[in-house]
CSV table of C-alpha atoms in Angstrom, one decimal:
chain,number,residue,atom,x,y,z
B,20,UNK,CA,128.4,42.4,94.1
B,21,UNK,CA,125.0,40.0,94.5
B,22,UNK,CA,123.1,43.1,95.6
B,23,UNK,CA,124.3,44.7,92.5
B,24,UNK,CA,123.5,41.8,90.1
B,25,UNK,CA,119.9,41.6,92.4
B,26,UNK,CA,119.2,45.1,91.4
B,27,UNK,CA,120.3,45.0,87.5
B,28,UNK,CA,117.8,41.9,87.3
B,29,UNK,CA,114.9,43.6,89.3
B,30,UNK,CA,115.6,46.5,87.1
B,31,UNK,CA,115.1,44.3,83.5
B,32,UNK,CA,112.2,42.3,84.8
B,33,UNK,CA,110.8,45.9,86.1
B,34,UNK,CA,111.3,47.2,82.2
B,35,UNK,CA,110.1,44.4,80.3
B,36,UNK,CA,107.0,44.3,82.7
B,37,UNK,CA,106.3,47.8,81.9
B,38,UNK,CA,106.6,47.6,78.3
B,39,UNK,CA,104.3,44.2,77.7
B,40,UNK,CA,101.5,46.7,80.0
B,41,UNK,CA,101.7,49.2,77.5
B,42,UNK,CA,101.4,47.5,74.5
B,43,UNK,CA,97.6,47.4,73.3
B,44,UNK,CA,95.9,44.3,71.4
B,45,UNK,CA,93.1,44.7,69.1
B,46,UNK,CA,90.1,43.3,69.8
B,47,UNK,CA,87.3,43.0,67.6
B,48,UNK,CA,83.8,43.2,68.6
B,49,UNK,CA,82.5,39.4,69.1
B,50,UNK,CA,79.6,38.3,67.2
B,51,UNK,CA,77.8,37.9,70.7
B,52,UNK,CA,78.6,41.5,71.6
B,53,UNK,CA,77.2,42.7,68.4
B,54,UNK,CA,74.2,41.1,69.1
B,55,UNK,CA,73.6,41.7,72.2
B,56,UNK,CA,74.0,45.6,71.8
B,57,UNK,CA,71.8,45.2,68.7
B,58,UNK,CA,68.6,43.9,70.7
B,59,UNK,CA,70.0,46.4,73.4
B,60,UNK,CA,69.6,49.3,70.8
B,61,UNK,CA,66.4,48.0,69.2
B,62,UNK,CA,64.4,47.5,72.4
B,63,UNK,CA,65.5,51.0,73.8
B,64,UNK,CA,64.3,52.5,69.7
B,65,UNK,CA,61.3,50.7,70.3
B,66,UNK,CA,60.3,51.2,74.2
B,67,UNK,CA,57.3,53.5,74.2
B,68,UNK,CA,56.1,54.3,77.7
B,69,UNK,CA,53.3,56.6,76.6
B,70,UNK,CA,51.4,55.0,73.8
B,71,UNK,CA,49.2,57.0,71.8
B,72,UNK,CA,45.4,56.1,72.6
B,73,UNK,CA,42.7,58.3,70.4
B,74,UNK,CA,43.2,60.7,67.9
B,75,UNK,CA,46.0,62.2,68.0
B,76,UNK,CA,46.0,66.8,67.7
B,77,UNK,CA,48.6,68.6,66.8
B,78,UNK,CA,49.2,70.4,70.1
B,79,UNK,CA,49.7,66.6,71.5
B,80,UNK,CA,51.8,65.8,68.3
B,81,UNK,CA,54.0,68.7,69.4
B,82,UNK,CA,54.0,68.0,72.9
B,83,UNK,CA,55.0,64.7,72.1
B,84,UNK,CA,57.8,65.4,70.0
B,85,UNK,CA,59.4,68.0,72.5
B,86,UNK,CA,59.4,65.3,74.8
B,87,UNK,CA,60.2,62.3,73.1
B,88,UNK,CA,62.7,63.8,70.1
B,89,UNK,CA,66.4,62.7,69.8
B,90,UNK,CA,67.8,66.2,69.4
B,91,UNK,CA,65.9,67.8,71.8
B,92,UNK,CA,67.3,64.9,74.3
B,93,UNK,CA,70.5,66.1,73.4
B,94,UNK,CA,70.3,69.6,73.8
B,95,UNK,CA,69.0,68.9,77.5
B,96,UNK,CA,71.4,66.7,78.0
B,97,UNK,CA,74.1,69.5,76.7
B,98,UNK,CA,72.7,72.0,78.9
B,99,UNK,CA,72.9,70.0,82.4
B,100,UNK,CA,76.5,69.1,81.1
B,101,UNK,CA,77.2,72.5,81.1
B,102,UNK,CA,75.5,73.3,84.4
B,103,UNK,CA,78.1,70.7,85.9
B,104,UNK,CA,80.8,72.5,83.9
B,105,UNK,CA,79.7,75.8,86.1
B,106,UNK,CA,79.8,74.0,89.1
B,107,UNK,CA,83.4,72.4,88.8
B,108,UNK,CA,84.4,75.9,87.7
B,109,UNK,CA,82.6,77.5,91.1
B,110,UNK,CA,84.7,75.0,92.9
B,111,UNK,CA,87.9,76.0,91.0
B,112,UNK,CA,87.3,79.3,93.5
B,113,UNK,CA,87.7,77.5,96.6
B,114,UNK,CA,91.2,77.3,98.2
B,115,UNK,CA,93.1,74.0,98.1
B,116,UNK,CA,92.9,72.1,101.1
B,117,UNK,CA,95.9,69.2,100.7
B,118,UNK,CA,96.4,65.8,103.5
B,119,UNK,CA,99.1,63.4,103.2
B,120,UNK,CA,101.1,60.9,105.2
B,121,UNK,CA,103.3,58.3,104.6
B,122,UNK,CA,105.9,55.8,106.0
B,123,UNK,CA,109.5,55.3,105.2
B,124,UNK,CA,111.4,52.5,106.1
B,125,UNK,CA,115.6,51.8,105.2
B,126,UNK,CA,116.8,48.9,106.2
B,127,UNK,CA,119.9,50.2,107.8
B,128,UNK,CA,121.1,53.3,109.7
B,129,UNK,CA,121.6,57.0,107.9
B,130,UNK,CA,124.7,57.6,109.7
B,131,UNK,CA,126.9,60.6,108.3
B,132,UNK,CA,130.7,62.2,109.5
B,133,UNK,CA,130.8,66.5,109.4
B,134,UNK,CA,133.6,68.7,108.7
B,135,UNK,CA,133.7,72.0,110.2
B,136,UNK,CA,133.6,74.8,106.9
B,137,UNK,CA,135.8,77.2,109.2
B,138,UNK,CA,138.2,75.0,110.7
B,139,UNK,CA,138.6,72.5,108.2
B,140,UNK,CA,138.8,69.9,111.0
B,141,UNK,CA,136.2,66.9,110.7
B,142,UNK,CA,134.6,64.3,112.6
B,143,UNK,CA,135.7,60.7,112.3
B,144,UNK,CA,132.5,60.0,114.5
B,145,UNK,CA,129.3,58.5,112.4
B,146,UNK,CA,126.2,60.3,113.8
B,147,UNK,CA,122.7,60.0,112.9
B,148,UNK,CA,119.3,62.3,113.3
B,149,UNK,CA,116.9,60.1,111.6
B,150,UNK,CA,114.9,56.9,112.5
B,151,UNK,CA,115.0,54.1,110.4
B,152,UNK,CA,111.5,54.4,110.2
B,153,UNK,CA,109.5,57.0,110.4
B,154,UNK,CA,105.7,58.1,109.7
B,155,UNK,CA,104.8,61.7,108.3
B,156,UNK,CA,101.3,63.7,108.1
B,157,UNK,CA,100.9,67.0,106.5
B,158,UNK,CA,97.4,69.1,106.5
B,159,UNK,CA,98.0,72.4,104.3
B,160,UNK,CA,95.5,74.7,103.0
B,161,UNK,CA,96.6,77.1,100.3
B,162,UNK,CA,94.6,79.7,98.2
B,163,UNK,CA,95.8,81.9,94.5
B,164,UNK,CA,94.5,85.3,94.1
B,165,UNK,CA,95.5,84.8,90.7
B,166,UNK,CA,94.1,81.6,90.2
B,167,UNK,CA,91.0,82.9,92.2
B,168,UNK,CA,90.5,85.7,89.8
B,169,UNK,CA,91.2,84.1,86.4
B,170,UNK,CA,88.4,81.0,87.9
B,171,UNK,CA,85.8,83.8,88.5
B,172,UNK,CA,86.1,84.7,85.5
B,173,UNK,CA,85.8,81.1,84.2
B,174,UNK,CA,82.6,80.5,85.8
B,175,UNK,CA,81.6,84.1,84.4
B,176,UNK,CA,82.2,82.3,81.0
B,177,UNK,CA,80.3,79.0,81.8
B,178,UNK,CA,77.6,80.5,83.1
B,179,UNK,CA,77.1,82.1,79.7
B,180,UNK,CA,77.6,78.6,78.0
B,181,UNK,CA,74.7,77.6,80.2
B,182,UNK,CA,72.4,80.5,79.0
B,183,UNK,CA,73.6,79.5,75.2
B,184,UNK,CA,72.9,75.7,76.2
B,185,UNK,CA,69.5,77.2,77.0
B,186,UNK,CA,69.1,79.3,73.7
B,187,UNK,CA,70.1,75.9,71.9
B,188,UNK,CA,67.1,73.8,73.1
B,189,UNK,CA,64.9,76.4,72.4
B,190,UNK,CA,65.8,76.8,68.7
B,191,UNK,CA,65.7,72.9,68.7
B,192,UNK,CA,62.3,73.4,70.1
B,193,UNK,CA,61.1,76.0,67.1
B,194,UNK,CA,62.6,73.7,65.0
B,195,UNK,CA,60.9,70.5,66.0
B,196,UNK,CA,57.5,72.7,66.2
B,197,UNK,CA,57.6,73.9,63.0
B,198,UNK,CA,58.3,70.1,61.6
B,199,UNK,CA,55.6,68.4,63.3
B,200,UNK,CA,53.6,71.1,62.0
B,201,UNK,CA,54.7,70.6,58.7
B,202,UNK,CA,54.6,66.8,59.1
B,203,UNK,CA,51.2,66.3,60.6
B,204,UNK,CA,49.1,68.5,58.3
B,205,UNK,CA,50.7,66.8,55.4
B,206,UNK,CA,49.8,63.3,57.7
B,207,UNK,CA,46.2,64.5,57.4
B,208,UNK,CA,46.4,65.3,54.0
B,209,UNK,CA,47.3,61.7,53.3
B,210,UNK,CA,44.9,60.1,56.3
B,211,UNK,CA,42.2,61.9,53.4
B,212,UNK,CA,43.1,60.7,50.3
B,213,UNK,CA,44.5,57.3,51.0
B,214,UNK,CA,40.4,56.6,51.3
B,215,UNK,CA,40.0,58.2,47.8
B,216,UNK,CA,42.7,57.0,45.7
B,217,UNK,CA,42.0,53.8,46.4
B,218,UNK,CA,38.6,53.0,44.6
B,219,UNK,CA,39.8,55.3,41.3
B,220,UNK,CA,42.1,52.6,41.4
B,221,UNK,CA,40.4,49.7,41.3
B,222,UNK,CA,38.3,51.4,38.8
B,223,UNK,CA,40.9,51.8,36.7
B,224,UNK,CA,42.3,48.5,36.6
B,225,UNK,CA,38.8,47.3,35.9
B,226,UNK,CA,39.2,49.3,32.9
B,227,UNK,CA,42.0,48.3,31.8
B,228,UNK,CA,41.2,44.6,32.6
B,229,UNK,CA,38.1,45.2,30.4
B,230,UNK,CA,40.2,46.8,27.0
B,231,UNK,CA,42.2,43.7,27.5
B,232,UNK,CA,39.1,41.3,27.3
B,233,UNK,CA,37.9,43.3,24.1
B,234,UNK,CA,41.0,43.2,22.7
B,235,UNK,CA,41.4,40.1,22.7
B,236,UNK,CA,38.1,39.2,21.5
B,237,UNK,CA,39.0,41.1,18.9
B,238,UNK,CA,35.7,43.6,19.3
B,239,UNK,CA,36.4,47.0,18.4
B,240,UNK,CA,39.3,49.2,17.4
B,241,UNK,CA,42.0,48.0,18.6
B,242,UNK,CA,44.2,51.5,18.2
B,243,UNK,CA,41.6,52.8,20.7
B,244,UNK,CA,42.0,50.2,23.2
B,245,UNK,CA,45.4,50.4,22.9
B,246,UNK,CA,45.4,54.0,23.0
B,247,UNK,CA,42.7,53.6,25.9
B,248,UNK,CA,45.0,51.4,28.0
B,249,UNK,CA,48.2,53.4,27.5
B,250,UNK,CA,46.1,56.6,29.3
B,251,UNK,CA,44.9,54.3,32.0
B,252,UNK,CA,48.4,52.9,32.4
B,253,UNK,CA,49.7,56.5,32.7
B,254,UNK,CA,46.7,57.9,35.5
B,255,UNK,CA,47.6,54.6,37.2
B,256,UNK,CA,51.1,55.1,37.7
B,257,UNK,CA,50.6,58.7,38.6
B,258,UNK,CA,47.7,56.9,41.3
B,259,UNK,CA,50.4,54.8,42.7
B,260,UNK,CA,53.6,57.8,42.8
B,261,UNK,CA,50.6,59.5,44.7
B,262,UNK,CA,50.1,56.8,47.1
B,263,UNK,CA,53.8,56.1,47.8
B,264,UNK,CA,54.0,59.8,48.3
B,265,UNK,CA,51.6,60.0,51.0
B,266,UNK,CA,52.3,56.6,52.8
B,267,UNK,CA,55.4,58.3,54.3
B,268,UNK,CA,53.7,60.7,56.0
B,269,UNK,CA,52.5,59.7,58.9
B,270,UNK,CA,55.7,57.2,59.4
B,271,UNK,CA,57.5,60.7,59.0
B,272,UNK,CA,55.7,62.1,62.2
B,273,UNK,CA,55.6,59.4,64.3
B,274,UNK,CA,59.9,59.3,64.1
B,275,UNK,CA,59.2,63.2,64.8
B,276,UNK,CA,57.3,62.0,67.7
B,277,UNK,CA,59.9,59.8,68.8
B,278,UNK,CA,58.5,56.7,67.6
B,279,UNK,CA,59.1,53.9,65.3
B,280,UNK,CA,58.2,54.2,61.5
B,281,UNK,CA,55.2,51.7,62.0
B,282,UNK,CA,53.5,53.0,64.8
B,283,UNK,CA,49.6,53.0,63.8
B,284,UNK,CA,47.5,56.2,65.0
B,285,UNK,CA,44.6,58.8,63.7
B,286,UNK,CA,45.0,62.3,63.5
B,287,UNK,CA,41.9,64.8,64.6
B,288,UNK,CA,42.3,68.0,62.8
B,289,UNK,CA,40.3,68.2,60.1
B,290,UNK,CA,41.1,70.7,56.7
B,291,UNK,CA,38.3,72.9,57.3
B,292,UNK,CA,38.0,76.5,54.8
B,293,UNK,CA,36.7,78.0,58.2
B,294,UNK,CA,40.2,77.6,59.6
B,295,UNK,CA,41.7,79.8,57.1
B,296,UNK,CA,41.9,83.4,58.5
B,297,UNK,CA,43.9,86.1,56.7
B,298,UNK,CA,45.7,88.3,59.1
B,299,UNK,CA,47.7,91.5,58.8
B,300,UNK,CA,51.1,92.1,60.6
B,301,UNK,CA,53.1,95.1,61.8
B,302,UNK,CA,56.9,94.2,60.5
B,303,UNK,CA,58.5,96.9,62.7
B,304,UNK,CA,57.0,95.3,66.1
B,305,UNK,CA,58.1,91.7,64.3
B,306,UNK,CA,61.8,92.7,64.1
B,307,UNK,CA,61.9,94.2,67.1
B,308,UNK,CA,60.4,91.3,68.9
B,309,UNK,CA,62.2,88.8,67.1
B,310,UNK,CA,65.5,90.8,68.0
B,311,UNK,CA,64.1,90.0,71.6
B,312,UNK,CA,63.0,86.5,71.1
B,313,UNK,CA,65.0,84.3,68.8
B,314,UNK,CA,67.2,81.9,70.2
B,315,UNK,CA,70.1,82.8,67.5
B,316,UNK,CA,70.5,86.7,69.1
B,317,UNK,CA,70.2,85.6,72.2
B,318,UNK,CA,72.9,83.5,71.4
B,319,UNK,CA,75.1,85.8,70.3
B,320,UNK,CA,75.0,88.4,72.9
B,321,UNK,CA,75.9,85.6,75.2
B,322,UNK,CA,78.6,85.0,73.0
B,323,UNK,CA,80.2,88.4,72.5
B,324,UNK,CA,80.0,88.7,76.7
B,325,UNK,CA,82.0,85.5,76.7
B,326,UNK,CA,84.6,87.2,74.3
B,327,UNK,CA,84.9,90.2,76.7
B,328,UNK,CA,85.3,87.8,79.5
B,329,UNK,CA,88.2,86.5,77.6
B,330,UNK,CA,89.7,89.7,77.6
B,331,UNK,CA,89.3,90.4,81.2
B,332,UNK,CA,91.0,86.6,81.5
B,333,UNK,CA,94.2,88.0,79.3
B,334,UNK,CA,94.6,91.2,81.7
B,335,UNK,CA,94.2,89.2,84.7
B,336,UNK,CA,97.0,86.5,83.5
B,337,UNK,CA,99.2,89.6,83.3
B,338,UNK,CA,99.5,89.6,87.4
B,339,UNK,CA,101.9,88.3,89.5
B,340,UNK,CA,100.5,85.4,91.4
B,341,UNK,CA,100.2,85.8,95.1
B,342,UNK,CA,99.5,82.7,96.9
B,343,UNK,CA,98.8,82.1,100.5
B,344,UNK,CA,99.6,78.6,102.5
B,345,UNK,CA,99.2,77.3,106.1
B,346,UNK,CA,99.8,73.8,107.4
B,347,UNK,CA,100.1,71.3,110.6
B,348,UNK,CA,102.8,68.8,110.4
B,349,UNK,CA,103.7,65.6,112.4
B,350,UNK,CA,106.7,63.4,112.1
B,351,UNK,CA,107.3,60.7,114.1
B,352,UNK,CA,111.1,61.2,114.2
B,353,UNK,CA,112.3,60.7,117.6
B,354,UNK,CA,115.7,62.6,117.4
B,355,UNK,CA,113.5,65.5,116.6
B,356,UNK,CA,112.6,68.4,119.6
B,357,UNK,CA,109.0,69.4,118.2
B,358,UNK,CA,107.3,66.2,116.6
B,359,UNK,CA,104.4,68.4,115.2
B,360,UNK,CA,104.0,72.2,114.1
B,361,UNK,CA,102.1,74.4,112.2
B,362,UNK,CA,103.2,76.7,109.4
B,363,UNK,CA,102.0,79.4,107.2
B,364,UNK,CA,103.4,81.9,104.4
B,365,UNK,CA,103.4,84.0,101.4
B,366,UNK,CA,104.8,83.6,98.0
B,367,UNK,CA,104.5,85.7,94.9
B,368,UNK,CA,105.6,84.5,91.5
B,369,UNK,CA,105.3,86.3,88.3
B,370,UNK,CA,106.6,84.6,84.9
B,371,UNK,CA,108.5,88.1,83.7
B,372,UNK,CA,108.3,86.6,80.0
B,373,UNK,CA,104.6,86.9,79.9
B,374,UNK,CA,105.2,90.2,79.8
B,375,UNK,CA,106.7,90.7,76.2
B,376,UNK,CA,103.3,88.7,74.6
B,377,UNK,CA,101.1,91.3,76.3
B,378,UNK,CA,100.7,92.4,72.8
B,379,UNK,CA,99.6,90.1,71.1
B,380,UNK,CA,97.6,88.7,73.8
B,381,UNK,CA,95.9,91.7,74.1
B,382,UNK,CA,95.1,92.1,70.0
B,383,UNK,CA,94.1,88.7,69.9
B,384,UNK,CA,91.1,89.2,72.5
B,385,UNK,CA,90.4,92.3,70.9
B,386,UNK,CA,90.0,90.1,67.7
B,387,UNK,CA,87.7,88.0,69.4
B,388,UNK,CA,85.7,90.7,70.5
B,389,UNK,CA,85.2,92.1,66.9
B,390,UNK,CA,84.4,88.4,65.4
B,391,UNK,CA,82.0,88.1,67.8
B,392,UNK,CA,80.3,91.4,66.9
B,393,UNK,CA,80.3,90.6,63.2
B,394,UNK,CA,78.8,87.5,64.2
B,395,UNK,CA,76.1,88.8,66.1
B,396,UNK,CA,75.4,91.3,63.0
B,397,UNK,CA,75.4,88.7,60.7
B,398,UNK,CA,72.9,86.8,62.8
B,399,UNK,CA,70.7,89.8,63.2
B,400,UNK,CA,70.6,90.4,59.2
B,401,UNK,CA,69.8,86.7,59.0
B,402,UNK,CA,67.2,87.1,61.3
B,403,UNK,CA,65.5,90.5,59.9
B,404,UNK,CA,65.7,88.3,56.0
B,405,UNK,CA,63.3,85.5,57.7
B,406,UNK,CA,61.2,87.9,59.3
B,407,UNK,CA,60.1,89.5,55.6
B,408,UNK,CA,60.3,86.2,53.8
B,409,UNK,CA,57.7,84.5,56.9
B,410,UNK,CA,55.3,87.0,55.9
B,411,UNK,CA,55.5,87.3,52.1
B,412,UNK,CA,55.1,83.2,52.6
B,413,UNK,CA,52.1,83.7,54.6
B,414,UNK,CA,50.4,86.2,51.8
B,415,UNK,CA,51.5,83.7,48.9
B,416,UNK,CA,50.0,80.9,50.9
B,417,UNK,CA,47.2,82.4,51.3
B,418,UNK,CA,46.8,83.4,47.3
B,419,UNK,CA,47.4,79.7,46.7
B,420,UNK,CA,45.2,78.2,48.9
B,421,UNK,CA,42.3,80.7,47.2
B,422,UNK,CA,43.2,79.8,43.6
B,423,UNK,CA,43.4,76.1,44.6
B,424,UNK,CA,40.3,75.7,46.3
B,425,UNK,CA,38.6,77.3,43.3
B,426,UNK,CA,40.3,74.9,41.1
B,427,UNK,CA,38.7,72.1,43.4
B,428,UNK,CA,35.6,73.0,43.6
B,429,UNK,CA,35.5,73.9,39.8
B,430,UNK,CA,37.2,70.3,39.1
B,431,UNK,CA,34.5,68.7,41.5
B,432,UNK,CA,31.6,69.8,39.0
B,433,UNK,CA,33.2,68.7,36.3
B,434,UNK,CA,33.5,65.5,37.5
B,435,UNK,CA,30.2,65.2,38.9
B,436,UNK,CA,28.7,66.5,35.2
B,437,UNK,CA,30.9,63.7,33.5
B,438,UNK,CA,29.7,61.3,35.6
B,439,UNK,CA,26.3,62.3,35.2
B,440,UNK,CA,26.2,61.2,31.3
B,441,UNK,CA,26.8,57.8,32.5
B,442,UNK,CA,27.6,56.5,28.5
B,443,UNK,CA,28.8,53.0,28.7
B,444,UNK,CA,31.8,53.0,26.2
B,445,UNK,CA,35.8,53.3,26.0
B,446,UNK,CA,35.5,57.5,25.7
B,447,UNK,CA,33.5,57.9,28.4
B,448,UNK,CA,35.2,55.6,30.8
B,449,UNK,CA,38.2,57.1,29.7
B,450,UNK,CA,36.8,60.7,30.1
B,451,UNK,CA,35.8,60.0,33.7
B,452,UNK,CA,38.7,58.3,34.9
B,453,UNK,CA,40.5,61.8,33.7
B,454,UNK,CA,38.2,63.6,35.7
B,455,UNK,CA,38.8,61.3,38.9
B,456,UNK,CA,42.5,61.3,38.4
B,457,UNK,CA,41.7,65.2,37.9
B,458,UNK,CA,39.5,65.4,40.8
B,459,UNK,CA,42.4,63.6,43.4
B,460,UNK,CA,44.4,66.1,41.6
B,461,UNK,CA,42.7,69.2,42.7
B,462,UNK,CA,42.3,67.6,46.4
B,463,UNK,CA,45.8,67.0,46.8
B,464,UNK,CA,46.6,70.6,45.5
B,465,UNK,CA,44.4,72.2,48.0
B,466,UNK,CA,45.1,70.0,50.8
B,467,UNK,CA,48.7,71.3,50.0
B,468,UNK,CA,47.9,74.8,50.0
B,469,UNK,CA,45.8,74.3,53.1
B,470,UNK,CA,49.1,72.8,54.8
B,471,UNK,CA,51.2,75.6,53.3
B,472,UNK,CA,49.0,78.0,54.9
B,473,UNK,CA,49.1,76.5,58.4
B,474,UNK,CA,52.9,76.2,57.9
B,475,UNK,CA,53.9,79.4,56.9
B,476,UNK,CA,51.2,80.6,59.8
B,477,UNK,CA,53.7,78.5,62.2
B,478,UNK,CA,56.7,80.3,60.3
B,479,UNK,CA,55.6,83.6,61.6
B,480,UNK,CA,56.0,82.3,65.1
B,481,UNK,CA,59.8,80.9,64.2
B,482,UNK,CA,60.6,83.9,62.8
B,483,UNK,CA,59.8,86.1,66.0
B,484,UNK,CA,61.4,83.7,68.3
B,485,UNK,CA,57.4,82.6,70.2
B,486,UNK,CA,56.9,79.6,71.0
B,487,UNK,CA,53.5,77.5,69.1
B,488,UNK,CA,50.5,78.8,70.1
B,489,UNK,CA,51.9,82.2,72.2
B,490,UNK,CA,49.5,84.5,72.6
B,491,UNK,CA,52.4,87.2,72.2
B,492,UNK,CA,51.7,86.5,68.1
B,493,UNK,CA,48.8,89.2,68.9
B,494,UNK,CA,51.6,91.7,69.8
B,495,UNK,CA,52.4,91.9,65.8
B,496,UNK,CA,49.1,91.8,64.1
B,497,UNK,CA,47.7,94.9,62.8
């Protein structure tokens, strides 16, 4: 009775302990933990092991962005993760080797009587065949042929997923190269134009101040003075908006390179008319190379291959499982004749109800292959479209450059003629300010057109799946 009460008490205490351990308390982060996390994150983001020394070229900017870009790092880590998954799948094809050992003890003798099932005679003497304390050990090797086949198929799928991760990484690299190219030329334009904007802003502000002084002294026509000041303010607002847009160019390029937005650097490449060259491209060759090189198409091909492997996996899963096992055993029981022994065997098992679901599994696998095929066709059509649009964009960029370059030179001549007249009155100053603004806007349009030519040419590389400045681009030129 005492033992029974003790067992009941022990059971109740165990249950209470289990329920107490399973309860989870909601704990918010403390201010100290948040501050430590903030400091750690900021230190990690501002860490710069490779500071910029000297002027930065486009090629160097692309290299830095590829090495330091956060999205690229994620894709590199994902690729390594897929490689580890492949190794795990390969380990799954190995036989299982299990080892176990233990010791058991009971506080009394395990004794029993026996009864003859034929005569019905019962032995009233208790006997035992086990020690109160026993030690056991076992080492067993087992191998299942069906599991091996399925693991092999999964390993092939994981191998394809490694290749897909490589294509994802290559796609990110192409996108980084194009983003850096666009940001770089916009930053070059900003580097040139910000130097020109500030003097014009000072002239406009001086003209506004002079207009205020004339109005205060009541000299001259007040309406002319107000109209002049309104136009100067319009010009000032336009200049400030332009300056605001240009000031964001370098910070954006810095972020693409994995640097903080306030990092200071200069750019070495210049916008020069000599660098504008008109190329002709063979569309058919571009399409062919694009279908060979584009990471999106390569990814869809690997995904289609995975769909085929899934079909094989469904077929293999219908087979019976044949397992082989062998082991060595030990027992310290003093009543046994042999304390150690070997055993081996073979087992066959199969879930017969799977046969009824075979049709549905096969249909699902078939639809998976069809989906992969249609996705590949959709990606192929998108690639063809991008190739044609890249060529159209490049041709349009060249035409836009020619027009804006002529506009720039004409505007400069007008500004020079106006400045040469040097008439010191409000209308003349108003016209000079207008021409200075027009000159700046013409310069901005010219720089934007130059950048568009460079970016559209970079888009040709991206459309056919080539790396920045790859010599293979010559294969698609006429």
